[in-house]
Coordinates of C-alpha atoms in Angstrom, one line a residue:
X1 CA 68.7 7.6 -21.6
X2 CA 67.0 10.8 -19.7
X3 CA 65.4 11.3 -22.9
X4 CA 63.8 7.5 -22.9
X5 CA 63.0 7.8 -18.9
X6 CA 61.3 11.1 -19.8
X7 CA 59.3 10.1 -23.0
X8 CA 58.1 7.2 -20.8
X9 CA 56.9 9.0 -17.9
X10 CA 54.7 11.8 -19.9
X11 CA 53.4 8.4 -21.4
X12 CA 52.3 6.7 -18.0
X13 CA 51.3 10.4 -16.8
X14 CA 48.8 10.8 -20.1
X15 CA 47.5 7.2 -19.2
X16 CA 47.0 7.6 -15.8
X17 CA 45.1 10.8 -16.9
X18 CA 43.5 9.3 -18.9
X19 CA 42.3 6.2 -16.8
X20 CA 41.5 8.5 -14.0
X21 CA 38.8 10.6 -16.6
X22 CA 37.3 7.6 -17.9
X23 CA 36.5 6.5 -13.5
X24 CA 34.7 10.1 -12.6
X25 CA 30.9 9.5 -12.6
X26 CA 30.5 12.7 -15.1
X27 CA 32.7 10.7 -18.0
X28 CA 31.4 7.2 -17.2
X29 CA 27.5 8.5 -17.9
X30 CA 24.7 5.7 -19.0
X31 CA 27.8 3.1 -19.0
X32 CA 27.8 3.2 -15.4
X33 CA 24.3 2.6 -15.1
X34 CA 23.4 0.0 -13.9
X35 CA 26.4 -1.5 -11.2
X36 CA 24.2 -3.4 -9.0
X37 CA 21.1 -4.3 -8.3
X38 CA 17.9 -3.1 -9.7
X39 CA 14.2 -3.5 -8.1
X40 CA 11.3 -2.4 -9.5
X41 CA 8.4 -2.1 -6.8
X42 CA 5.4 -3.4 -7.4
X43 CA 2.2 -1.5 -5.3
X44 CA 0.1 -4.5 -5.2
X45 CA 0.3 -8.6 -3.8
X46 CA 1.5 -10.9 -5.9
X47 CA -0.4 -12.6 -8.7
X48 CA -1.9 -9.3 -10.2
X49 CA -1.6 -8.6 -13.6
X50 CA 0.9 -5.4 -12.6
X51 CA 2.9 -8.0 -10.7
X52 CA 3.2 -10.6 -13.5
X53 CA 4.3 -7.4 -16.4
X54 CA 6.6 -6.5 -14.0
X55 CA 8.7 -10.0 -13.1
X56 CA 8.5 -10.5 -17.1
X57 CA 9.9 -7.0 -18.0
X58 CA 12.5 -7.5 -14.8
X59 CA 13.7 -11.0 -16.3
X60 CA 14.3 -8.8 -19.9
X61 CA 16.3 -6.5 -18.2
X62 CA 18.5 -8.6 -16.4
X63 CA 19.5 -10.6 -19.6
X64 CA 20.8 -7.2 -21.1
X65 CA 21.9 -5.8 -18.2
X66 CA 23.3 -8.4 -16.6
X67 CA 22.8 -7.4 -13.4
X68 CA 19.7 -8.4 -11.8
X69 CA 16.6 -6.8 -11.6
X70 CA 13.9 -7.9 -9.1
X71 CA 10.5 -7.6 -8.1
X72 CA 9.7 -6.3 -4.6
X73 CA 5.8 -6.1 -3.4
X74 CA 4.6 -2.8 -1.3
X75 CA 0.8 -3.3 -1.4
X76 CA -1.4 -1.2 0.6
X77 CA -4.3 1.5 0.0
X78 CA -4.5 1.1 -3.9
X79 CA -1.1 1.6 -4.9
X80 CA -0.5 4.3 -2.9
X81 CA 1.8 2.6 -0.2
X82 CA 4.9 1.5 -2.7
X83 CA 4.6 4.5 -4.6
X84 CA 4.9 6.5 -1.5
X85 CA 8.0 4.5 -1.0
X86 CA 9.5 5.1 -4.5
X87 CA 8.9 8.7 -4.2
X88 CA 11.1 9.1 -1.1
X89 CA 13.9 6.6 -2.5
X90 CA 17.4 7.7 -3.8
X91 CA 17.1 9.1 -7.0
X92 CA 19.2 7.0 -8.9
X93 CA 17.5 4.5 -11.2
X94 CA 18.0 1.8 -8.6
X95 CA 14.6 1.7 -6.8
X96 CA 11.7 2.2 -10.0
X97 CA 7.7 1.7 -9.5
X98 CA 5.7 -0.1 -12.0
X99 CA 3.0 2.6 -11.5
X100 CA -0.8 1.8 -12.3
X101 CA -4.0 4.0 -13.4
X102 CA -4.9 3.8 -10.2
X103 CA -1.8 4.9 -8.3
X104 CA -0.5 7.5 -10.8
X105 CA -4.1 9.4 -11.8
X106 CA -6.5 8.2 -9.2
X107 CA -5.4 8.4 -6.2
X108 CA -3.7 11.9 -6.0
X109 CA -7.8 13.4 -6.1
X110 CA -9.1 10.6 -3.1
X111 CA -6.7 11.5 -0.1
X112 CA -6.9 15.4 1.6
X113 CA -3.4 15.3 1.8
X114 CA -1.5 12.8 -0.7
X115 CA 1.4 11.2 0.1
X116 CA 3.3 12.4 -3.1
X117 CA 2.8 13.8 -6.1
X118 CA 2.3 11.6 -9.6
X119 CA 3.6 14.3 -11.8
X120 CA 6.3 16.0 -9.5
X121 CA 7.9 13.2 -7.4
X122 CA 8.2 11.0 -10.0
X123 CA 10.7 10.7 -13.2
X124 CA 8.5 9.0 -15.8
X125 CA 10.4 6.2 -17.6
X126 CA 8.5 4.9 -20.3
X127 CA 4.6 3.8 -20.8
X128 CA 4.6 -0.2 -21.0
X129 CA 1.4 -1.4 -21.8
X130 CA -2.3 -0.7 -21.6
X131 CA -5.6 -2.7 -21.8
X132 CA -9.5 -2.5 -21.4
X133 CA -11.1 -3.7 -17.9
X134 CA -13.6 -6.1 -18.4
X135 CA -16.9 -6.5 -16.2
X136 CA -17.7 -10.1 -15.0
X137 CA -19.8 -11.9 -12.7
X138 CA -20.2 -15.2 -11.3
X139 CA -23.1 -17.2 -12.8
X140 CA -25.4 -16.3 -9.5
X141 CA -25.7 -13.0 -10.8
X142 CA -28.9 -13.2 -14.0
X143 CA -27.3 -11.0 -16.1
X144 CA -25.2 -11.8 -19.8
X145 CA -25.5 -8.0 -20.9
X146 CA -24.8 -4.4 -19.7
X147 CA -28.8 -3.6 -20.0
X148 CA -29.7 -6.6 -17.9
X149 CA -26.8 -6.0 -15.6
X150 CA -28.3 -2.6 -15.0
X151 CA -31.7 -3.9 -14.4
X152 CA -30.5 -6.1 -12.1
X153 CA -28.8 -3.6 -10.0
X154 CA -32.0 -1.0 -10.3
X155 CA -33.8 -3.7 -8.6
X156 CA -31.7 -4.0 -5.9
X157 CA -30.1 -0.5 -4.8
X158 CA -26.5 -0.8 -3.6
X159 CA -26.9 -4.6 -3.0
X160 CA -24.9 -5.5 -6.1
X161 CA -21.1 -6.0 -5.3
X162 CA -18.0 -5.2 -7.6
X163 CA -14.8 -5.6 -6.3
X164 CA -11.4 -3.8 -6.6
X165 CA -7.6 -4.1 -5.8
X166 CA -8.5 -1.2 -3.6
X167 CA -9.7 2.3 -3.2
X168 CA -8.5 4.1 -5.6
X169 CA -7.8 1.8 -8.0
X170 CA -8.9 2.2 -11.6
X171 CA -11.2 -0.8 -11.3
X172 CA -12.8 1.1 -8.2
X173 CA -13.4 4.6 -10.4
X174 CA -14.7 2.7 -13.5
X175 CA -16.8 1.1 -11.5
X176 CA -18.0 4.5 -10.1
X177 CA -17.8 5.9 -13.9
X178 CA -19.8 3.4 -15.3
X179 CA -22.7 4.3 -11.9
X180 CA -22.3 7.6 -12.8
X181 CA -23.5 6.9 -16.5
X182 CA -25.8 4.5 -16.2
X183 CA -27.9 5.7 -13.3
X184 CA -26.9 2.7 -11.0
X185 CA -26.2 2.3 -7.4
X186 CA -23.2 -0.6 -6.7
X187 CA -21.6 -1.6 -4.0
X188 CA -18.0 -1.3 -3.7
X189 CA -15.6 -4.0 -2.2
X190 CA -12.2 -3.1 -1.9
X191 CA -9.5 -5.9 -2.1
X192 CA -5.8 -5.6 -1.5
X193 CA -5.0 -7.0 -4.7
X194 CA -7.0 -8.3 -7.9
X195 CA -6.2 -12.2 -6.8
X196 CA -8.4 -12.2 -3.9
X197 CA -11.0 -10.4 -5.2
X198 CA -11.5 -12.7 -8.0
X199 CA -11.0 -15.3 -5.6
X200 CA -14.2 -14.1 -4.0
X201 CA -16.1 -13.4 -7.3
X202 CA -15.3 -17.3 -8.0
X203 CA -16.5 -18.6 -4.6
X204 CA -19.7 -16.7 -5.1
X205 CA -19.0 -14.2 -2.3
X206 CA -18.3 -11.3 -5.1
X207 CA -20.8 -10.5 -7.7
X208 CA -18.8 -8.7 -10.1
X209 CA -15.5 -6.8 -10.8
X210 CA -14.6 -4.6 -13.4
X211 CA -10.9 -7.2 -13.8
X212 CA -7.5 -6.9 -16.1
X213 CA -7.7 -9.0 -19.0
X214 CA -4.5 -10.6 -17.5
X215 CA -6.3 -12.1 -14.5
X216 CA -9.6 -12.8 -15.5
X217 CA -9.5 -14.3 -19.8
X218 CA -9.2 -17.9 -18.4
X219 CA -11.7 -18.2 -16.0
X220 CA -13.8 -16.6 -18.8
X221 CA -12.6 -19.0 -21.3
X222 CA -13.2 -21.9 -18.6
X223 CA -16.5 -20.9 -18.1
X224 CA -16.1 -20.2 -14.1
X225 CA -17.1 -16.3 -14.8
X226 CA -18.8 -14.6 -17.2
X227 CA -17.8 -11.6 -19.8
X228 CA -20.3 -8.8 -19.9
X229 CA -18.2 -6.6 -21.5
X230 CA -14.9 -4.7 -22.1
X231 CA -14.2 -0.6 -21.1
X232 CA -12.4 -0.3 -24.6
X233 CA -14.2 1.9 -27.6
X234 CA -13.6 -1.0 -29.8
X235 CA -13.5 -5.0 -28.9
X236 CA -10.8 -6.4 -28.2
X237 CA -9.3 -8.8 -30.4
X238 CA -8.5 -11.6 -28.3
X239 CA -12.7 -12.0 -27.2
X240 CA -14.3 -10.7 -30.2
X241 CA -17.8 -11.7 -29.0
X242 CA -17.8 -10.2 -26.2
X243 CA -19.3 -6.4 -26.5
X244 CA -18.3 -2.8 -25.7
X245 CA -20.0 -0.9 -22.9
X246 CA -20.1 1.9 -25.6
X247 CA -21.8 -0.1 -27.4
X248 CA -24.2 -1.9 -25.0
X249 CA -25.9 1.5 -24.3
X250 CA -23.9 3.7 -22.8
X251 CA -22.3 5.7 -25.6
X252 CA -18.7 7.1 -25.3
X253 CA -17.7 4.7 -22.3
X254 CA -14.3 4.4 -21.9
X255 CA -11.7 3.0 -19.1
X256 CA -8.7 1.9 -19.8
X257 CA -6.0 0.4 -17.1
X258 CA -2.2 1.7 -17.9
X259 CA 1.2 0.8 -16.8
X260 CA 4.3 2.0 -16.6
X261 CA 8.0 2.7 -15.3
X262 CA 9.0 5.9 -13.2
X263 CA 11.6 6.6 -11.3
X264 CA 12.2 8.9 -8.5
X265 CA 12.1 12.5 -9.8
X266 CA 15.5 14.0 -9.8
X267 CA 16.8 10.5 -11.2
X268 CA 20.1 11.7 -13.9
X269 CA 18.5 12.5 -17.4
X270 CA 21.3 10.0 -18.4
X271 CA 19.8 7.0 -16.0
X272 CA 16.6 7.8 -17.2
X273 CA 17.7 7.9 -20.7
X274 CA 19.1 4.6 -20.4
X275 CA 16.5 3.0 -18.7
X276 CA 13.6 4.2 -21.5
X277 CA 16.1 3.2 -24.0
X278 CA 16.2 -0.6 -22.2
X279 CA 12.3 -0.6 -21.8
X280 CA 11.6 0.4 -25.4
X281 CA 14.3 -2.3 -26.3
X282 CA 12.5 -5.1 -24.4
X283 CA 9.2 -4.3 -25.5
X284 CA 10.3 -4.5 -29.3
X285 CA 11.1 -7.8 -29.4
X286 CA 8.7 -10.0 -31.0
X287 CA 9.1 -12.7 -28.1
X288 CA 7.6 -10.4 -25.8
X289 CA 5.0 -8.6 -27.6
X290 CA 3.2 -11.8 -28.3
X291 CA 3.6 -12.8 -24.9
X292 CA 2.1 -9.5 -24.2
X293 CA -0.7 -9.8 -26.3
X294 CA -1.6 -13.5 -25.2
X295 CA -2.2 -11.8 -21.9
X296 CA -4.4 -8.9 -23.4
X297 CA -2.0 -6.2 -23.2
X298 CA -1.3 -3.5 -26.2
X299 CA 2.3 -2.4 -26.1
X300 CA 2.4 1.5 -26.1
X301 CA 6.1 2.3 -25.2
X302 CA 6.9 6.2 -24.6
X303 CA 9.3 8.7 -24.4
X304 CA 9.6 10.3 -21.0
X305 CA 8.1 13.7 -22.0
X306 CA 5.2 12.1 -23.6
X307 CA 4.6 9.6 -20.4
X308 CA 4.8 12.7 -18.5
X309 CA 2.3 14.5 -20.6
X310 CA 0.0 11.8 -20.3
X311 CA 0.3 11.1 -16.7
X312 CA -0.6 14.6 -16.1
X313 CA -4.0 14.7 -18.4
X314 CA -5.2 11.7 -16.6
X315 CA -4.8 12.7 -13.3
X316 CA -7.0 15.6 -14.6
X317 CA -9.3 13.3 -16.3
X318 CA -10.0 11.1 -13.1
X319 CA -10.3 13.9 -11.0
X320 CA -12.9 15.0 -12.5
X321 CA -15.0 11.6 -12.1
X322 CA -13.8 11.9 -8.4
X323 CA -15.5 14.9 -7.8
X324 CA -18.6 13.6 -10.0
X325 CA -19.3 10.6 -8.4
X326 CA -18.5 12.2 -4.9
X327 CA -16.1 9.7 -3.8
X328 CA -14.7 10.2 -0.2
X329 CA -11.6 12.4 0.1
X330 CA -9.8 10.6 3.0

């Protein structure tokens, strides 16, 4: 009988050891990840083409999560505000940024003393998409190509109008860019968020805006605005009439508008391995790259490392247009 009693308590004490490893946060690892809920912060309004990836790549993730994942909106000074915020949250893969061109490699060179760091305050999760801007105008503007839109804006020095979801913001810096190389002088508008700045370009109060693919195609296709041309070296597939700047006269123009998901930086290399291992996932199925692509996107998921590399050549990159175009440090 003491033998029995005594082969059955080292049994419940091996169990309990057992059951006691597998609960320590070092065992549990990525399995423990995520336990609540997720939010990924979004720097601009509503109705932006950063806003709409994100509540579609949220929705992904909470199917294979099954916890949910929501979008919460911190607009403010061109991205800079919710990223600011994201920075200084708990590094723990709860709180993530869906980080822009803007916010993550143009901003860090327009402020005297930036609120954070893109490359050292952040964890980079994964790249998630990219795309060409597009310029547009509203039909009061006489212009249908890049030479006649320059004309037009030789003839009237710094009267032209082009609008932006803010300072800062990779449609703001093209815009200077494409100044810079084509001898212009245009008027910058800054918007909190690409919705009412196209709201403006439609009501005539706007004359143009270097805009995402995602929020301006159907008022192209519609008629309301029209294409001059895309930022891209090559067209883009889903408006194959409409031309390059490259190739409308100003060779070697190029400005594309990225995305993509970081994390605090000092996030667990296993939370962030999980998460760029869930973002890859979701971006692999065909359901969502052809939702992707109907909005103008091109999927370019990342490893960290590379994301990191990148983030940090571009804010080099756009510094250097910064200091060119001799844009205002605040």
């Amino acid at each position: 009988m003491k033998a029995v009693l005594s082969l059955l308590c080292g049994s419940l004490l091996i169990a309990a050891s057992g059951t006691a490893h597998a609960q320590t946060p070092a065992a549990a690892g990525t399995s423990a990840f995520p336990n609540k809920l997720v939010r990924i912060v979004v720097p601009f309004p509503p109705g932006g083409s950063t806003d709409v990836l994100a509540r579609k790549l949220a929705d992904a993730m909470t199917q294979d999560f099954g916890q949910s994942v929501i979008v919460e909106n911190r607009p403010g000074a061109g991205g800079t505000v919710g990223s600011a915020f994201v920075a200084r949250a708990p590094a723990d893969g709860y709180t993530l940024l869906m980080g822009v061109t803007g916010s993550h490699a143009v901003s860090y060179s327009l402020y005297a003393k930036p609120s954070y760091d893109p490359v050292k305050d952040f964890a980079p999760i994964s790249m998630i998409v990219n795309s060409p801007l597009m310029l547009v105008k509203n039909a009061n503007v006489p212009a249908r190509t890049v030479p006649e839109y320059v004309a037009h804006a030789k003839s009237r020095p710094a009267q032209v109008t082009y609008g932006s979801p803010g300072n800062g913001t990779s449609m703001h810096l093209t815009g200077e860019m494409f100044a810079l190389a084509t001898g212009v002088q245009l008027l910058h508008v800054p918007y909190k968020g690409s919705a009412p700045a196209l709201n403006d370009l439609l009501g005539g109060q706007l004359d143009s805006m270097f805009g995402d693919l995602l929020v301006v195609q159907q008022f192209v296709k519609s008629g309301k605005i029209q294409a001059i041309a895309v930022t891209s070296q090559q067209r883009h597939p889903m408006f194959p009439d409409v031309p390059t700047v490259a190739e409308s006269g100003v060779p070697g123009f190029e400005a594309l508008s990225w995305q993509g998901l970081f994390a605090p930086a000092g996030t667990p290399p296993d939370v962030v391995a999980a998460l760029n291992a869930e973002v890859n996932k979701v971006l692999d199925r065909p359901d969502m790259k052809t939702f992707f692509s109907s909005q103008g996107f091109i999927v370019t998921p990342s490893s960290p490392d590379a994301f990191k590399t990148f983030v940090a050549a571009e804010v080099k990159k756009w510094a250097a247009i910064v200091k060119a175009a001799g844009v205002p440090v605040e």
